[in-house]
């Protein structure tokens, strides 16, 4: 069973020097392939390819110390990743949606 949940995610960049974004992709997508496509989208597109069906939700790129929010409906669990060039290799995780 897939739970669909309304989420407001607050993302704070706690880095001291690097900009970051937060991108939630479909659970069955390959994070490396998606990150490569998003990197090609470039800084002007916040490193998110417009209309990419693999992307569920994303934030803009934010600088160290900044905070942003994004609202979305989850389609169940998924993977999140930073799509700034080369960040996807270490900056990723799972979004787990479960009944409480």
Coordinates of N, CA, C and O in Angstrom, one line a residue:
X1 N 0.8 -1.2 0.0 CA 0.0 0.0 0.0 C 0.9 1.2 0.0 O 1.8 1.3 0.7
X2 N 0.6 2.2 -0.9 CA 1.3 3.4 -0.9 C 0.5 4.5 -0.2 O -0.6 4.8 -0.5
X3 N 1.2 5.2 0.7 CA 0.5 6.3 1.5 C 0.8 7.6 0.8 O 2.0 7.9 0.4
X4 N -0.2 8.3 0.5 CA 0.0 9.7 0.0 C -0.2 10.7 1.1 O -1.3 10.7 1.8
X5 N 0.8 11.5 1.4 CA 0.8 12.4 2.5 C 1.1 13.8 2.1 O 2.1 13.9 1.3
X6 N 0.4 14.8 2.5 CA 0.8 16.2 2.3 C 1.9 16.5 3.2 O 1.9 16.3 4.4
X7 N 3.0 17.0 2.6 CA 4.2 17.3 3.4 C 4.6 18.8 3.1 O 4.6 19.3 2.0
X8 N 5.0 19.5 4.2 CA 5.7 20.7 4.0 C 7.1 20.5 4.6 O 7.3 20.2 5.8
X9 N 8.1 20.5 3.7 CA 9.5 20.2 4.1 C 10.2 21.5 4.3 O 10.2 22.4 3.4
X10 N 10.9 21.7 5.4 CA 11.8 22.8 5.6 C 13.2 22.3 5.5 O 13.6 21.4 6.2
X11 N 13.9 23.0 4.6 CA 15.3 22.6 4.3 C 16.2 23.7 4.7 O 16.1 24.8 4.2
X12 N 17.2 23.5 5.6 CA 18.1 24.5 6.0 C 19.5 24.0 5.5 O 19.9 22.8 5.8
X13 N 20.3 24.9 4.9 CA 21.6 24.5 4.4 C 22.6 24.9 5.6 O 22.9 26.0 5.8
X14 N 23.0 23.8 6.3 CA 23.9 24.0 7.4 C 25.4 24.0 7.0 O 26.3 24.1 7.8
X15 N 25.7 23.9 5.7 CA 27.1 23.9 5.2 C 27.7 25.3 5.5 O 27.0 26.3 5.6
X16 N 29.0 25.3 5.5 CA 29.7 26.6 5.8 C 30.1 27.3 4.5 O 30.3 28.5 4.4
X17 N 30.2 26.5 3.4 CA 30.7 27.1 2.1 C 29.9 26.7 0.9 O 30.0 27.4 -0.1
X18 N 29.2 25.6 0.9 CA 28.6 25.1 -0.3 C 27.1 25.4 -0.4 O 26.4 25.3 0.6
X19 N 26.6 25.7 -1.6 CA 25.2 25.8 -1.9 C 24.7 24.4 -2.0 O 25.4 23.5 -2.4
X20 N 23.4 24.2 -1.7 CA 22.7 22.9 -1.9 C 21.3 23.1 -2.3 O 20.7 24.1 -2.1
X21 N 20.7 22.0 -2.8 CA 19.3 21.9 -3.0 C 18.8 20.6 -2.5 O 19.6 19.8 -2.0
X22 N 17.5 20.4 -2.5 CA 16.9 19.1 -2.1 C 15.9 18.7 -3.1 O 15.0 19.4 -3.5
X23 N 16.1 17.5 -3.7 CA 15.3 17.0 -4.8 C 14.8 15.6 -4.4 O 15.6 14.7 -4.2
X24 N 13.5 15.4 -4.4 CA 12.9 14.1 -4.2 C 12.5 13.5 -5.5 O 11.9 14.1 -6.3
X25 N 13.1 12.3 -5.7 CA 12.8 11.6 -7.0 C 12.0 10.3 -6.7 O 11.9 9.8 -5.6
X26 N 11.4 9.8 -7.8 CA 10.6 8.6 -7.8 C 11.5 7.4 -7.2 O 12.7 7.3 -7.5
X27 N 10.8 6.6 -6.4 CA 11.5 5.5 -5.7 C 12.2 4.5 -6.7 O 13.3 4.0 -6.4
X28 N 11.7 4.4 -7.8 CA 12.3 3.4 -8.8 C 13.2 4.1 -9.8 O 13.7 3.4 -10.7
X29 N 13.6 5.3 -9.5 CA 14.5 6.0 -10.4 C 15.9 5.8 -9.9 O 16.2 5.7 -8.7
X30 N 16.9 5.7 -10.8 CA 18.3 5.6 -10.4 C 18.8 7.0 -10.1 O 18.8 7.9 -10.9
X31 N 19.3 7.2 -8.8 CA 19.7 8.5 -8.4 C 20.8 9.1 -9.2 O 20.9 10.3 -9.5
X32 N 21.8 8.2 -9.6 CA 22.9 8.7 -10.4 C 22.4 9.2 -11.8 O 22.9 10.2 -12.3
X33 N 21.5 8.5 -12.4 CA 21.0 8.9 -13.8 C 20.2 10.2 -13.6 O 20.4 11.1 -14.4
X34 N 19.4 10.3 -12.6 CA 18.6 11.5 -12.4 C 19.5 12.7 -12.1 O 19.4 13.7 -12.7
X35 N 20.5 12.5 -11.2 CA 21.4 13.6 -10.8 C 22.2 14.1 -12.0 O 22.4 15.3 -12.2
X36 N 22.6 13.1 -12.9 CA 23.3 13.6 -14.1 C 22.4 14.4 -15.0 O 22.9 15.5 -15.5
X37 N 21.2 14.1 -15.2 CA 20.2 14.9 -16.0 C 20.0 16.2 -15.3 O 20.0 17.2 -16.0
X38 N 19.8 16.2 -14.0 CA 19.6 17.5 -13.3 C 20.8 18.4 -13.4 O 20.7 19.6 -13.5
X39 N 22.0 17.8 -13.3 CA 23.2 18.7 -13.4 C 23.3 19.3 -14.8 O 23.7 20.5 -14.9
X40 N 22.9 18.6 -15.8 CA 22.9 19.2 -17.2 C 21.9 20.3 -17.3 O 22.0 21.2 -18.1
X41 N 20.8 20.3 -16.4 CA 19.9 21.4 -16.4 C 20.5 22.7 -16.1 O 20.1 23.8 -16.5
X42 N 21.6 22.7 -15.2 CA 22.4 23.9 -14.9 C 21.8 24.8 -13.8 O 20.7 24.6 -13.4
X43 N 22.7 25.7 -13.5 CA 22.3 26.6 -12.4 C 21.1 27.5 -12.7 O 20.3 27.8 -11.8
X44 N 20.9 27.9 -13.9 CA 19.8 28.7 -14.2 C 18.5 28.0 -13.9 O 17.4 28.6 -13.7
X45 N 18.5 26.7 -13.9 CA 17.3 25.9 -13.6 C 17.3 25.3 -12.2 O 16.6 24.3 -11.9
X46 N 18.2 25.8 -11.4 CA 18.3 25.3 -10.0 C 18.8 23.8 -10.0 O 18.5 23.1 -9.0
X47 N 19.5 23.4 -11.0 CA 19.9 22.0 -11.2 C 18.7 21.0 -11.1 O 18.9 19.9 -10.6
X48 N 17.6 21.4 -11.7 CA 16.4 20.5 -11.8 C 15.9 20.7 -13.2 O 15.6 21.8 -13.6
X49 N 15.9 19.6 -14.0 CA 15.4 19.6 -15.4 C 13.9 19.9 -15.4 O 13.1 19.1 -14.8
X50 N 13.5 21.0 -16.0 CA 12.1 21.3 -16.1 C 11.3 20.1 -16.7 O 11.6 19.6 -17.7
X51 N 10.2 19.7 -16.0 CA 9.3 18.7 -16.5 C 9.8 17.3 -16.3 O 9.2 16.3 -16.8
X52 N 10.9 17.1 -15.6 CA 11.5 15.7 -15.4 C 10.5 14.9 -14.7 O 10.1 15.2 -13.5
X53 N 10.0 13.8 -15.2 CA 8.9 12.9 -14.6 C 9.5 12.2 -13.4 O 8.8 11.6 -12.6
X54 N 10.8 12.1 -13.3 CA 11.5 11.5 -12.1 C 11.4 12.3 -10.8 O 11.6 11.8 -9.8
X55 N 11.2 13.6 -11.0 CA 11.3 14.5 -9.9 C 9.9 14.8 -9.3 O 8.9 15.2 -10.0
X56 N 9.7 14.5 -8.0 CA 8.5 14.7 -7.3 C 8.4 16.1 -6.7 O 7.4 16.8 -6.8
X57 N 9.5 16.5 -6.1 CA 9.5 17.9 -5.5 C 11.0 18.3 -5.4 O 11.9 17.5 -5.4
X58 N 11.2 19.6 -5.4 CA 12.5 20.1 -5.2 C 12.5 21.5 -4.7 O 11.5 22.2 -4.7
X59 N 13.6 21.9 -4.1 CA 13.8 23.3 -3.6 C 14.7 24.0 -4.6 O 15.4 23.3 -5.4
X60 N 14.8 25.3 -4.5 CA 15.8 26.0 -5.2 C 17.1 25.8 -4.5 O 17.2 25.3 -3.4
X61 N 18.2 26.1 -5.2 CA 19.5 26.1 -4.6 C 19.6 27.2 -3.6 O 19.2 28.3 -3.8
X62 N 20.1 26.8 -2.4 CA 20.2 27.9 -1.3 C 21.6 27.9 -0.8 O 22.4 26.9 -0.9
X63 N 22.0 29.1 -0.4 CA 23.4 29.3 0.1 C 23.5 28.9 1.6 O 22.5 28.7 2.3
X64 N 24.7 28.8 2.1 CA 24.9 28.4 3.5 C 24.2 29.3 4.4 O 24.1 30.5 4.2
X65 N 23.5 28.7 5.4 CA 22.8 29.5 6.4 C 21.3 29.8 5.9 O 20.5 30.3 6.8
X66 N 21.0 29.6 4.7 CA 19.6 29.9 4.2 C 18.7 28.7 4.5 O 19.1 27.6 4.6
X67 N 17.4 29.0 4.5 CA 16.3 28.0 4.7 C 15.3 28.3 3.7 O 15.0 29.4 3.3
X68 N 14.7 27.2 3.2 CA 13.6 27.2 2.2 C 12.6 26.2 2.5 O 12.9 25.3 3.3
X69 N 11.4 26.2 1.9 CA 10.4 25.2 2.1 C 9.8 24.8 0.8 O 9.8 25.5 -0.2
X70 N 9.3 23.5 0.8 CA 8.7 23.0 -0.4 C 7.5 22.2 0.1 O 7.6 21.5 1.1
X71 N 6.3 22.3 -0.6 CA 5.1 21.5 -0.3 C 4.9 20.5 -1.4 O 5.0 20.9 -2.6
X72 N 4.5 19.3 -1.0 CA 4.2 18.3 -2.1 C 3.4 17.2 -1.4 O 3.3 17.1 -0.2
X73 N 2.9 16.3 -2.3 CA 2.2 15.1 -1.8 C 3.1 13.9 -2.2 O 3.5 13.8 -3.3
X74 N 3.4 13.1 -1.2 CA 4.2 12.0 -1.4 C 3.5 10.9 -2.2 O 2.3 10.7 -1.9
X75 N 4.1 10.2 -3.0 CA 3.5 9.0 -3.6 C 4.0 7.8 -2.9 O 4.0 6.7 -3.4
X76 N 4.5 7.9 -1.7 CA 5.1 6.8 -0.9 C 6.5 7.2 -0.7 O 6.9 8.3 -0.8
X77 N 7.3 6.2 -0.4 CA 8.7 6.4 -0.2 C 9.4 6.8 -1.4 O 9.0 6.5 -2.5
X78 N 10.5 7.5 -1.3 CA 11.3 8.0 -2.4 C 12.7 8.3 -1.9 O 13.1 8.2 -0.8
X79 N 13.6 8.6 -2.9 CA 15.0 9.0 -2.6 C 15.1 10.5 -2.7 O 14.6 11.1 -3.7
X80 N 15.9 11.1 -1.8 CA 16.2 12.5 -2.0 C 17.7 12.7 -2.3 O 18.5 11.8 -1.8
X81 N 18.0 13.7 -3.0 CA 19.4 13.9 -3.4 C 19.7 15.3 -3.7 O 18.8 16.1 -4.0
X82 N 20.9 15.8 -3.4 CA 21.4 17.1 -3.8 C 21.9 17.0 -5.3 O 22.7 16.1 -5.5
X83 N 21.4 17.8 -6.2 CA 21.8 17.6 -7.6 C 22.8 18.7 -8.0 O 23.1 18.8 -9.2
X84 N 23.4 19.4 -7.1 CA 24.6 20.2 -7.4 C 25.7 19.3 -7.9 O 25.8 18.2 -7.4
X85 N 26.4 19.7 -9.0 CA 27.4 18.8 -9.6 C 28.3 18.1 -8.5 O 28.9 18.8 -7.6
X86 N 28.3 16.8 -8.6 CA 29.1 15.8 -7.8 C 28.6 15.7 -6.3 O 29.1 14.8 -5.6
X87 N 27.6 16.4 -5.9 CA 27.1 16.3 -4.6 C 26.3 15.0 -4.4 O 26.2 14.4 -3.3
X88 N 25.7 14.5 -5.5 CA 24.8 13.3 -5.4 C 25.5 12.0 -4.9 O 24.9 11.1 -4.4
X89 N 26.8 12.0 -5.0 CA 27.6 10.8 -4.6 C 27.6 10.6 -3.1 O 27.7 9.5 -2.6
X90 N 27.4 11.7 -2.3 CA 27.4 11.6 -0.9 C 26.2 12.2 -0.2 O 25.9 11.9 1.0
X91 N 25.4 13.0 -0.9 CA 24.3 13.7 -0.3 C 23.0 13.1 -0.8 O 22.4 13.7 -1.8
X92 N 22.6 12.0 -0.2 CA 21.3 11.4 -0.6 C 20.8 10.6 0.6 O 21.5 10.4 1.5
X93 N 19.5 10.3 0.5 CA 18.9 9.5 1.5 C 17.5 9.1 1.1 O 17.1 9.3 0.0
X94 N 16.8 8.4 2.0 CA 15.5 7.9 1.8 C 14.4 8.8 2.5 O 14.6 9.1 3.7
X95 N 13.4 9.1 1.9 CA 12.2 9.6 2.5 C 11.3 8.5 2.8 O 10.8 7.8 1.8
X96 N 11.0 8.2 4.0 CA 10.1 7.1 4.3 C 8.8 7.6 4.8 O 8.7 8.5 5.7
X97 N 7.7 7.1 4.2 CA 6.3 7.5 4.6 C 5.7 6.3 5.2 O 5.6 5.2 4.6
X98 N 5.2 6.4 6.4 CA 4.7 5.3 7.2 C 3.5 5.8 8.0 O 3.4 6.9 8.4
X99 N 2.6 4.9 8.2 CA 1.5 5.2 9.1 C 2.0 5.3 10.6 O 2.8 4.5 10.9
X100 N 1.4 6.2 11.3 CA 1.8 6.3 12.7 C 0.8 5.7 13.6 O -0.3 5.4 13.3

